[in-house]
Coordinates of C-alpha atoms and ligand atoms in Angstrom, one line a residue:
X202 CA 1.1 11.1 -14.8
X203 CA 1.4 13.6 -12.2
X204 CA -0.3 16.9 -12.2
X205 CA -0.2 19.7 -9.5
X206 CA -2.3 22.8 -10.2
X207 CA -0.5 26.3 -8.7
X208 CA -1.2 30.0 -9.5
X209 CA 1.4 32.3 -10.5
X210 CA 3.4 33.8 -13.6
X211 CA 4.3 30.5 -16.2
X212 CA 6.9 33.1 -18.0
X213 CA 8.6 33.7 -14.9
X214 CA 9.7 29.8 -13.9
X215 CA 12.2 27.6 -15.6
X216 CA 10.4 24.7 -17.5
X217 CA 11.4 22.5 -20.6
X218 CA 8.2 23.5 -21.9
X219 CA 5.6 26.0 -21.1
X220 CA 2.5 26.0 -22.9
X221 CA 0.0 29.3 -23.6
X222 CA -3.6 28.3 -24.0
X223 CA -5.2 31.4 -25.6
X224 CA -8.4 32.2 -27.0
X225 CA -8.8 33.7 -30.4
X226 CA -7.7 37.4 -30.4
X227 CA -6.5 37.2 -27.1
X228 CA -3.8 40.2 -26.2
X229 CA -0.3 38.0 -26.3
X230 CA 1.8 39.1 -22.5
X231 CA 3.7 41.9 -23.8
X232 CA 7.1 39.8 -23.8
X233 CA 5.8 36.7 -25.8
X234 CA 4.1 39.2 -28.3
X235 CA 8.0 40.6 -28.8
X236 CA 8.8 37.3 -29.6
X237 CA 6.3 36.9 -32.4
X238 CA 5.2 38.5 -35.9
X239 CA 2.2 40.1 -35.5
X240 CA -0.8 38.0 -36.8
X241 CA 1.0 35.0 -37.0
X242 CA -1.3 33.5 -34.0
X243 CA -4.5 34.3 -33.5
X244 CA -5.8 31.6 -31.4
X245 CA -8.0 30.1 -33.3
X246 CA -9.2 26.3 -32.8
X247 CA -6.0 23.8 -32.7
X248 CA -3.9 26.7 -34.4
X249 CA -0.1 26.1 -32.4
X250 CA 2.9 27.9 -32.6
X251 CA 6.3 26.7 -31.2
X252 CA 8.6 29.5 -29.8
X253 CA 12.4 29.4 -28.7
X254 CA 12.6 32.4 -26.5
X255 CA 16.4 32.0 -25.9
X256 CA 16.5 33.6 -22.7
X257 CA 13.6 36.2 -23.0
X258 CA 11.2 34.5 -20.5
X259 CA 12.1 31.4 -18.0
X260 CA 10.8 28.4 -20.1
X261 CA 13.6 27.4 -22.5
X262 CA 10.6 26.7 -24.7
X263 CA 7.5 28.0 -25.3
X264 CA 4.3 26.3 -27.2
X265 CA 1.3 29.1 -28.0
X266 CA -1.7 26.7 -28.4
X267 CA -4.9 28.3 -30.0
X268 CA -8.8 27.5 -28.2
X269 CA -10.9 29.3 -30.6
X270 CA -13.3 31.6 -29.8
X271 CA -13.7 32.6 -26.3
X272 CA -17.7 31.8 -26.2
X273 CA -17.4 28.8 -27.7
X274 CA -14.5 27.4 -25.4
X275 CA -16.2 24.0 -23.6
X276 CA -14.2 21.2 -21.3
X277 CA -13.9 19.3 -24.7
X278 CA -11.6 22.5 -26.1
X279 CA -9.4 22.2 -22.8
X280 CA -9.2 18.7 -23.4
X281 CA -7.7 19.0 -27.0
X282 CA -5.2 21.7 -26.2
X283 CA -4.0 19.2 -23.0
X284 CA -3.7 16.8 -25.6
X285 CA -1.9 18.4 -28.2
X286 CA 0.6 19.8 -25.6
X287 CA 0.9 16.7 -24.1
X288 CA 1.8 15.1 -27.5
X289 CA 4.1 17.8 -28.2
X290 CA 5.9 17.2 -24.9
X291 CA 6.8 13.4 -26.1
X292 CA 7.6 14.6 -29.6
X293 CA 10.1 17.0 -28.1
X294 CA 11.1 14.5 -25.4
X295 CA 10.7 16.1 -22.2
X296 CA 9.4 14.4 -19.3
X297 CA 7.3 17.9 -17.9
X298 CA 5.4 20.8 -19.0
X299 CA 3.5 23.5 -18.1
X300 CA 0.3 24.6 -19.0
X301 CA -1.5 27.8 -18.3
X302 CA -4.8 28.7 -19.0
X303 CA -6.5 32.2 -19.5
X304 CA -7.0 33.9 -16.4
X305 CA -10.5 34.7 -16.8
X306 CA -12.0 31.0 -18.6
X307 CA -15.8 30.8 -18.7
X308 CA -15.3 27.4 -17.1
X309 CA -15.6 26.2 -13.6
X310 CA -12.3 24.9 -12.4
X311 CA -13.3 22.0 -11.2
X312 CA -14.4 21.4 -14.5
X313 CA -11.1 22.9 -16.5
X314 CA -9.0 20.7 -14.3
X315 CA -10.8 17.2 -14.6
X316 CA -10.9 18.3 -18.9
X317 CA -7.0 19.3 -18.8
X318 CA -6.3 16.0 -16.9
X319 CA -8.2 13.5 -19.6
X320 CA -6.4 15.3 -22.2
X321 CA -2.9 15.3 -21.2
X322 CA -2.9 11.8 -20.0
X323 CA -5.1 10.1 -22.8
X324 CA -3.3 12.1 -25.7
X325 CA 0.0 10.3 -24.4
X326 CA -1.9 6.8 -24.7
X327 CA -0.2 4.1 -26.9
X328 CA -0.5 0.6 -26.7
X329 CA 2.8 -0.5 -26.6
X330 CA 2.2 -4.1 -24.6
X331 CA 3.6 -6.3 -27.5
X332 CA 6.8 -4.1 -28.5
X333 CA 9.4 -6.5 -27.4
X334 CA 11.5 -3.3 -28.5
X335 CA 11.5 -1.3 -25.4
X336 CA 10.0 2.3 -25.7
X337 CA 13.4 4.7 -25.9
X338 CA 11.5 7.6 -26.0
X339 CA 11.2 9.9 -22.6
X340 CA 8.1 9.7 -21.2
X341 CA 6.6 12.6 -19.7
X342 CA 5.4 11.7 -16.4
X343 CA 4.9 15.1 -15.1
X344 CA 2.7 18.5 -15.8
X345 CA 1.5 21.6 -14.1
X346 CA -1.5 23.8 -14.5
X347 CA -1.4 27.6 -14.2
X348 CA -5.4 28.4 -13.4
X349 CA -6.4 32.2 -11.9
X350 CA -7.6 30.9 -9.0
X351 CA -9.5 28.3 -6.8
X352 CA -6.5 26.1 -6.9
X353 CA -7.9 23.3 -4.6
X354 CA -11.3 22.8 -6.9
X355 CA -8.8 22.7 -9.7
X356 CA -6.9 20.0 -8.2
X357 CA -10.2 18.1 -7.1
X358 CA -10.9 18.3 -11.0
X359 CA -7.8 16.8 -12.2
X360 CA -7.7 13.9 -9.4
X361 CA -11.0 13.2 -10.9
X362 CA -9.7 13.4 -14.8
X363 CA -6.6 11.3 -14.1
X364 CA -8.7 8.6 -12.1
X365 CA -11.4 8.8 -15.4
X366 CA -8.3 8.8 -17.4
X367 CA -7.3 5.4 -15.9
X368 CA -10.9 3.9 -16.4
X369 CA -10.6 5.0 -20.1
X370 CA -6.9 3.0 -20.4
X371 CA -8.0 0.3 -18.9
X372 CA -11.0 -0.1 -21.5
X373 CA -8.9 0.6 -24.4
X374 CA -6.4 -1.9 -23.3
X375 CA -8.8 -4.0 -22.9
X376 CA -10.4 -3.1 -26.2
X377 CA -7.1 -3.3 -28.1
X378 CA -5.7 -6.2 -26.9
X379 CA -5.8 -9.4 -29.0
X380 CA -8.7 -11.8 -29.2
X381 CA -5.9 -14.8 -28.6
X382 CA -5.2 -12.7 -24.9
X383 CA -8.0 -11.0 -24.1
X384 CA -11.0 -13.7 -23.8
X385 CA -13.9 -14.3 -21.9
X386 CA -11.7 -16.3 -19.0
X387 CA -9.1 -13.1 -19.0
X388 CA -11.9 -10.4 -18.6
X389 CA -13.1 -12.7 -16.1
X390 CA -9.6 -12.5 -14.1
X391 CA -9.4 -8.7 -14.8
X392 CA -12.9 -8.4 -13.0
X393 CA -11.5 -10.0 -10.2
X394 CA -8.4 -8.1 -10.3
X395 CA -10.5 -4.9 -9.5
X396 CA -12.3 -6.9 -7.0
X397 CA -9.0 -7.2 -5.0
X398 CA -8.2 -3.7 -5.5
X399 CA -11.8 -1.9 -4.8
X400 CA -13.1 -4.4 -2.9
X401 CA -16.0 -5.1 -4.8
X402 CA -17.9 -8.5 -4.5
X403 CA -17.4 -10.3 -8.4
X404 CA -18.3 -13.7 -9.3
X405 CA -16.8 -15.0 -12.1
X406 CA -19.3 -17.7 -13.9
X407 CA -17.7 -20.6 -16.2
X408 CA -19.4 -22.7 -18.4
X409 CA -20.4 -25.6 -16.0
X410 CA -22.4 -23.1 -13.6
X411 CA -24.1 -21.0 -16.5
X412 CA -25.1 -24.5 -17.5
X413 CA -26.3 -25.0 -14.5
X414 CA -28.1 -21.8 -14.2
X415 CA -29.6 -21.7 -17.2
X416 CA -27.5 -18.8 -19.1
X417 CA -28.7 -20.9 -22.5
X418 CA -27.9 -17.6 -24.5
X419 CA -24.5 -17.0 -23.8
X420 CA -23.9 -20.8 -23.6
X421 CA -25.6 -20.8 -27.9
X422 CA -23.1 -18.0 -29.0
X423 CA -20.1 -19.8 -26.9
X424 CA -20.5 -23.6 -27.9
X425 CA -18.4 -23.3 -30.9
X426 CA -15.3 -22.1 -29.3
X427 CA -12.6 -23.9 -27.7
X428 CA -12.3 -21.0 -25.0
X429 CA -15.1 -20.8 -22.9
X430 CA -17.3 -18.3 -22.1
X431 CA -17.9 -16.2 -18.9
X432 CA -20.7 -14.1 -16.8
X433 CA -19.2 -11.8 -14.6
X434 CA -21.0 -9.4 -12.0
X435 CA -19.2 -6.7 -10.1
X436 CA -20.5 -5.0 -7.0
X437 CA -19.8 -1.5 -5.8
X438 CA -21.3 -0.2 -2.9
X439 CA -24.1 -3.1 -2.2
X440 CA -24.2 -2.2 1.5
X441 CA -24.7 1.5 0.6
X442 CA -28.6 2.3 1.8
X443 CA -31.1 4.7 0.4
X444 CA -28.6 5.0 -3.1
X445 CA -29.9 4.3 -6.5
X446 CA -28.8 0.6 -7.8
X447 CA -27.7 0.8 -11.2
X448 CA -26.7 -1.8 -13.4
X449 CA -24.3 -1.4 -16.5
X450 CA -24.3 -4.5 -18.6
X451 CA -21.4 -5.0 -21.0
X452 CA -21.2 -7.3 -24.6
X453 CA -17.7 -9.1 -24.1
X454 CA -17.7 -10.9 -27.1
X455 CA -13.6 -11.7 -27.2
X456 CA -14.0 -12.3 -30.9
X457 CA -16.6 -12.1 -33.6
X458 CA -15.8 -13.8 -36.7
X459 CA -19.9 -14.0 -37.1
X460 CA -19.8 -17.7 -36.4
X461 CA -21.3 -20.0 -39.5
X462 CA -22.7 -17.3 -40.6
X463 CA -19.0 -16.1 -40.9
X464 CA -17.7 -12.5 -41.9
X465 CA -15.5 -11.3 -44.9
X466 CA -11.6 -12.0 -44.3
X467 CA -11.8 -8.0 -44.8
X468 CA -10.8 -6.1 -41.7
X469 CA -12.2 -9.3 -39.3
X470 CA -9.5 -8.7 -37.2
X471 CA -10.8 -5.2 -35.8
X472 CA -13.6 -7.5 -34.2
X473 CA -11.2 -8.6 -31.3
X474 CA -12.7 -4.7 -30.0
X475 CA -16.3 -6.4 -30.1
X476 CA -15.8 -6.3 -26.2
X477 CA -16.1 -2.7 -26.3
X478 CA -19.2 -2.9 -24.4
X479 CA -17.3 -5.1 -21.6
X480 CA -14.3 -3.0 -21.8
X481 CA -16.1 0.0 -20.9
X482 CA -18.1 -1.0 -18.1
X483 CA -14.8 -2.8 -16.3
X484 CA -13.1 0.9 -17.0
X485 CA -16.1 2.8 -15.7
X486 CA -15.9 0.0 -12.4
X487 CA -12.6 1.1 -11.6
X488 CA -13.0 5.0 -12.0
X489 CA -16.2 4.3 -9.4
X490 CA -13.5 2.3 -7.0
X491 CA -11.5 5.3 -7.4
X492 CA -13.8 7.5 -6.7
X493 CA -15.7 6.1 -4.1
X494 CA -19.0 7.1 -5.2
X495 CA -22.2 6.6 -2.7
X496 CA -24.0 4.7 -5.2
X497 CA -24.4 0.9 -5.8
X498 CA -23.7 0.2 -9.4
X499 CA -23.6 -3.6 -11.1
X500 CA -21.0 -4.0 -13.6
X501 CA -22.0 -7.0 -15.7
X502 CA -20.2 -8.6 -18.8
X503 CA -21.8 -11.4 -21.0
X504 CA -18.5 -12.8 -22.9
X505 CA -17.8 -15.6 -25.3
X506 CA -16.0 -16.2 -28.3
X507 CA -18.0 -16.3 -31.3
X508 CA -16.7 -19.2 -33.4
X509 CA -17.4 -21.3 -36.7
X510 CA -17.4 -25.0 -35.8
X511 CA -18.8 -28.6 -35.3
X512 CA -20.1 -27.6 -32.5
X513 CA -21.2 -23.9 -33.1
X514 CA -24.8 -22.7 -33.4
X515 CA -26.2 -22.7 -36.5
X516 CA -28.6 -21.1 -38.6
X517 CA -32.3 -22.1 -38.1
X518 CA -31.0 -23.0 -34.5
X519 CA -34.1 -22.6 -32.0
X520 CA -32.1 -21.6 -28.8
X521 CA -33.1 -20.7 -25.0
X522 CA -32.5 -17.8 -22.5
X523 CA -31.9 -17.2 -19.1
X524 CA -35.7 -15.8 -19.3
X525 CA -37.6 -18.7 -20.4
X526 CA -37.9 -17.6 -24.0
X527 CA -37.1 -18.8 -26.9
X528 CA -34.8 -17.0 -30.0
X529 CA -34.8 -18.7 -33.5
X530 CA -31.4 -17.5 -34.7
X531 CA -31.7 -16.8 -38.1
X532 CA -28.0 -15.4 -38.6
X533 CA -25.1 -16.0 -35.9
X534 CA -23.7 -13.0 -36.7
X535 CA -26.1 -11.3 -34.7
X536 CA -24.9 -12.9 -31.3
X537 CA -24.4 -9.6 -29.4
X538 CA -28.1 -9.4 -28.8
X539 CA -28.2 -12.9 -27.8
X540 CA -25.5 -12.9 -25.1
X541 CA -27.2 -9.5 -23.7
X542 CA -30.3 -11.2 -23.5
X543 CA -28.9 -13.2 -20.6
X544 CA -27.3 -10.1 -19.1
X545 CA -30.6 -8.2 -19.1
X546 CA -32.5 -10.5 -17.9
X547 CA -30.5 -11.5 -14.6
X548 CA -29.7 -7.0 -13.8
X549 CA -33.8 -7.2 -13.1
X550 CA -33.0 -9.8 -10.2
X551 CA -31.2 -6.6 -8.2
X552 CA -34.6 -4.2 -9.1
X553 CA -32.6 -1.6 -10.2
X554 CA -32.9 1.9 -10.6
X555 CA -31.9 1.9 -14.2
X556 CA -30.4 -0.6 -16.7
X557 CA -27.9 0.4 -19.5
X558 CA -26.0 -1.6 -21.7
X559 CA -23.1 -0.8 -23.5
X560 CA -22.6 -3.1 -27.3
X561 CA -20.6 -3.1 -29.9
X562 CA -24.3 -4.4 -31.1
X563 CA -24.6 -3.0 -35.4
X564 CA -23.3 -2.3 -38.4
X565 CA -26.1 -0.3 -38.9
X566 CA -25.5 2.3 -36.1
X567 CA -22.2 2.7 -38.0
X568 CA -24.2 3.3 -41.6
X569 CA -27.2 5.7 -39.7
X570 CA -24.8 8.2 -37.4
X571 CA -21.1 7.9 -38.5
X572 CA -18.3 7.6 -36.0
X573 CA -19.5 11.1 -34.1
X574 CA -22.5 9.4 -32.3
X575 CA -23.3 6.4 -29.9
X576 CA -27.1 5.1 -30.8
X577 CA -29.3 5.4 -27.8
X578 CA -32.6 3.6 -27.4
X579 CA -34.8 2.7 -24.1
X580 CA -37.7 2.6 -22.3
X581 CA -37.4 5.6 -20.0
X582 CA -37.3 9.5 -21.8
X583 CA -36.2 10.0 -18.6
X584 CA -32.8 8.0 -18.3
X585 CA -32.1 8.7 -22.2
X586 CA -33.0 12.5 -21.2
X587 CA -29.7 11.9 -18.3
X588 CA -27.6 9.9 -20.7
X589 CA -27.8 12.9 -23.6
X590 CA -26.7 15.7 -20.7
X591 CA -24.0 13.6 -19.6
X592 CA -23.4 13.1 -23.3
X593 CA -22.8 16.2 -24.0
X594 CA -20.6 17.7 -20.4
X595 CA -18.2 14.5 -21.5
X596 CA -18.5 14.7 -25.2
X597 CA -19.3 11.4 -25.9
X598 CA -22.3 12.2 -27.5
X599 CA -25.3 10.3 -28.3
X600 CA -28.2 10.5 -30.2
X601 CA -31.9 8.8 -29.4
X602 CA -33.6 6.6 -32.2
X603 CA -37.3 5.3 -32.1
X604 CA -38.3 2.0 -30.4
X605 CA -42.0 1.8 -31.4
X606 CA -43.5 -1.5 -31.2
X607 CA -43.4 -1.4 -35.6
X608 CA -39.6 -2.4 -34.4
X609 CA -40.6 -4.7 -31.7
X610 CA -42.7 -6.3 -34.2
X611 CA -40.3 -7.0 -36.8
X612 CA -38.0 -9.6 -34.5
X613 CA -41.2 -11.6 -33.8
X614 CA -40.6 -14.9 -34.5
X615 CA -42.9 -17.7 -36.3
X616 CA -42.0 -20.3 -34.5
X617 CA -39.9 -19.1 -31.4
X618 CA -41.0 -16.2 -29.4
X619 CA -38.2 -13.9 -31.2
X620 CA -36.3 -14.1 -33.6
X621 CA -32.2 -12.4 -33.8
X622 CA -32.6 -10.6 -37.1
X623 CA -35.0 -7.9 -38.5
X624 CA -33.2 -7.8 -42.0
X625 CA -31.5 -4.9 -42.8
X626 CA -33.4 -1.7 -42.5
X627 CA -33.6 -0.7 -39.2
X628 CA -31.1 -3.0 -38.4
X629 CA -29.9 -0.7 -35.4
X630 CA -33.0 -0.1 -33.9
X631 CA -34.6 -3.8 -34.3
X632 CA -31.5 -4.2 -32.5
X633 CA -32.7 -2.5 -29.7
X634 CA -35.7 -4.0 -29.9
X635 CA -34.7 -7.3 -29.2
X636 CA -33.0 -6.4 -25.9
X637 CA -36.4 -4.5 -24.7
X638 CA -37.8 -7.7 -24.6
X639 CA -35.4 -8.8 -21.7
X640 CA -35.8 -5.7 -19.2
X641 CA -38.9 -6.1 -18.3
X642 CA -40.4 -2.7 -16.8
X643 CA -37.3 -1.6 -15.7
X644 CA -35.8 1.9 -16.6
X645 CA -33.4 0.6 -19.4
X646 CA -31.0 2.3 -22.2
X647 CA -29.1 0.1 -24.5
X648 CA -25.9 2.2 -25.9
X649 CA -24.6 1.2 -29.5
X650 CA -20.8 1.7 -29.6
X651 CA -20.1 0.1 -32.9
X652 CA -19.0 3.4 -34.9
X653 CA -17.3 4.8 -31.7
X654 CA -15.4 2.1 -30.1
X655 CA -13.0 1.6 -32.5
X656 CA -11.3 4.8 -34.9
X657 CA -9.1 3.9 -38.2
X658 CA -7.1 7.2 -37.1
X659 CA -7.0 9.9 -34.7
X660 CA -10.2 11.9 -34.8
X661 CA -9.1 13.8 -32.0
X662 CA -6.0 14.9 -30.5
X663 CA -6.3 12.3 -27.4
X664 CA -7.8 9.0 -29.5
X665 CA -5.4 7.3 -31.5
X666 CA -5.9 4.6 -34.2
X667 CA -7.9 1.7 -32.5
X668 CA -9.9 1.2 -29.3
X669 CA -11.2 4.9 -28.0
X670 CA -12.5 3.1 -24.3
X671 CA -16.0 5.3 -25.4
X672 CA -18.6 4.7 -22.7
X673 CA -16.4 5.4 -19.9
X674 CA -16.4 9.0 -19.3
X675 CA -20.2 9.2 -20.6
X676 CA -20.9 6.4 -17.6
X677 CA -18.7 8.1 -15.2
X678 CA -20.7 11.6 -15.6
X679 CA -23.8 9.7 -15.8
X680 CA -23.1 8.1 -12.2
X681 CA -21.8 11.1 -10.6
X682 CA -25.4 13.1 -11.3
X683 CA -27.0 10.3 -9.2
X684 CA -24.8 11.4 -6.4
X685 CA -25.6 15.3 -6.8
Ligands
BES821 N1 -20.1 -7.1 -33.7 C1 -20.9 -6.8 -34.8 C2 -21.2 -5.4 -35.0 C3 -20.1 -4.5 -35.4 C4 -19.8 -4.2 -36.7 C5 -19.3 -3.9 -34.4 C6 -18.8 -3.3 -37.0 C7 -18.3 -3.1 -34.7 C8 -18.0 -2.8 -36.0 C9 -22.2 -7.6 -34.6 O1 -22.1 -8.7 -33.8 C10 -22.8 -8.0 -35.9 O2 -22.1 -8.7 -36.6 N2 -23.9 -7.4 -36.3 C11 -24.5 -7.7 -37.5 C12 -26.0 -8.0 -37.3 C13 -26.7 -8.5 -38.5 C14 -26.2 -9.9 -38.8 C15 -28.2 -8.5 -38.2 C16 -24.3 -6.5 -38.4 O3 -24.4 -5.4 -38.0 O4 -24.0 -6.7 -39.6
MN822 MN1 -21.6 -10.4 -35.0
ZN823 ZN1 -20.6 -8.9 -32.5

């Protein structure tokens, strides 16, 4: 989509549609409020109001879209409204609109602009891949923003939204694509896609060298699938000097039908989004190959297919890691942690500034904080301290539990040096607890995105039912305060 930011009167030029973002009991222009009944908008929160001003002002139509309450109007609010008046572009079928925010918004422009652009381009976001009926619908491909003022931050902000906007489609088509298409060999080949365009350095890893290398955790969840699994590393900026190295570590698992230790028939196929983890770090790859961001940053994806089989892991199984130790793997449902074992061991080899994975890791995090939360845990109060800022300036909020060594304690194993499961209580954090033991003293988050990757319907204006690409934009404003 293309979006130009100008200054000027909206009312006064032609447009299919032209959209009035106004906070609650904000004075209407005198010739819109002609137009209306009086009280029948007050601007409050997601309140809209479609107008036909036949000839009264420019725009042969006219969409009043409410943002609540003036001093509680964030980027998130922006990013609704864009949304919705995106949406209500396609429902009306015109290809461009017009959008023009309140002269004096208590946001920086920058910021308005990059919020506007992630609104209007994710709200349009379908996944339409497999319709062999082609889309008839007009697509709107086109927008403008009205702002007060600094027109050229305002633009910076939305070239930065639509390039975050990107990252975010690529991880939800990544996210919603099927487990038969998307596995670990075609993340693998969309890694190097991105390679070709960003010119980072990515190695692709197939079975034969992981063997060869020792990736015995990835290889255990893998073995009972006919598709084989991957390890892929991505490289931004490795020649950059004196910038912080940070690696992002993804679980890819293609498919999780919990192996022998197989799931209910129930909803199984929502676990071809089980590469959340991986779909978000390749999105958040791109945005920073957009971008160009002086940092160096490690994108690395564990994938395999989780699969019930003659030759799958089983139950009581004592398996290997890249590390040296040794995991007893009491249920092979619990793979996630396995393959991120691997993962988290090798991001120590580039001594990194800080290590954070991204999993579609528990059920748990799902039962303890809802859809409306990621699960944080880590080693550094400083990192987490980072990730809940950038949380909350992109909205994709998360939400610190424990990791005291009580947890650590309950995935000690008997016989092997861990074991996968802790039972059930705690199950998110014991979680967690499993993957400290692979960092080593490095800096380390892990991010649970199993209630937040995936939504059953639209919880916002600019998710729809499926894959949300969460992780992303949290990544993207994490990255960007190392630069600052
Ligand atoms: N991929 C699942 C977790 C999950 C559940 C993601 C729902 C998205 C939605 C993970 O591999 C898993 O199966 N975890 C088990 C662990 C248990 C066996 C210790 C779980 O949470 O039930
Ligand atoms: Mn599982
Ligand atoms: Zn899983």
């Amino acid at each position: 989509m293309q979006i130009t930011v100008r200054v000027g009167d909206m009312l006064r030029e032609p447009a299919d549609l032209a959209v009035l973002a106004l906070v609650e009991d904000a004075p209407l222009p005198a010739l819109v409020a002609g137009l209306l009944e009086p009280d029948d908008f007050r601007g409050g929160a997601k309140q809209s109001l479609l107008i036909y001003p036949r000839g009264a002002v420019a725009p042969r139509r006219l969409l009043l879209i409410g943002l609540g309450r003036a001093d509680c109007l964030s980027a998130e609010t922006l990013r609704q409204a864009a949304a919705l008046a995106a949406q209500k572009a396609q429902d009306l079928k015109v290809a461009t609109f017009a959008l023009a925010l309140p002269a004096d918004l208590a946001l920086a422009p920058a910021i308005a602009g990059q919020a506007f652009a992630e609104g209007a381009q994710l709200g349009l976001y379908r996944y339409l891949r497999y319709k062999t009926d082609p889309y008839k619908d007009v697509e709107v491909t086109a927008a403008t923003l009205y702002v007060g003022g600094a027109v050229d931050q305002a633009q910076a902000g939305v070239n930065i939204g639509l390039a975050v906007a990107d990252g975010v489609t690529l991880a939800r088509d990544l996210a919603n694509g099927p487990g038969n298409l998307i596995t670990p060999t075609a993340l693998g080949e969309a890694a190097l896609v991105l390679g070709e365009r960003y010119g980072f350095a990515v190695t692709v890893l197939d079975k034969a060298q992981l063997t060869a290398q020792g990736f015995h955790g990835i290889l255990a969840v893998g073995q009972g699938a006919a598709q084989e699994p991957r390890f892929i590393v991505i490289e931004h900026g490795s020649a950059a000097k004196g910038v912080p190295t940070i690696c992002l570590v993804g679980k890819g698992i293609t498919f999780d039908t919990g192996g022998i230790s197989i799931k209910p028939a129930d909803s199984m196929d929502n676990m071809k989004m089980d590469m959340g983890g991986a779909a978000a770090v390749l999105g958040a790859m791109q945005v920073l190959g957009e971008l160009k961001l002086p940092l160096h940053v490690v994108g690395i994806v564990c994938s395999a297919e989780n699969m019930p089989s003659a030759t799958a892991y089983k139950p009581g199984d004592i398996i290997g890691s890249l590390s040296g130790k040794t995991i007893e793997v009491l249920n092979t449902d619990a793979e996630g942690r396995i393959v991120l074992a691997d993962g988290l061991f090798y991001a120590q080899r580039y001594r990194p500034t800080a290590i954070i994975d991204l999993a579609t890791l528990t059920g748990a995090i799902m039962v303890a904080l809802g859809p409306h939360a990621i699960g944080m845990m880590g080693t550094s109060q400083e990192l987490a301290d980072r990730l809940r800022q950038a949380g909350e300036a992109a909205d994709e909020r998360v939400w610190q539990l424990p990791l005291w060594d009580e947890y650590r304690d309950m995935i000690k194993s008997d016989i092997a040096d861990l074991k996968n499961t802790g039972g059930r209580y705690g199950g998110a954090i014991t979680a967690g607890g499993f993957l400290a033991a692979f960092v080593g003293d490095y800096p380390w988050a892990h991010l649970d995105i199993a209630g937040t990757a995936w939504v059953e319907r639209a919880t916002r204006p600019y998710y729809t039912k499926g894959a949300t690409g969460i992780g992303v934009r949290l990544i993207v404003q994490l990255l960007r305060g190392y630069v600052e």
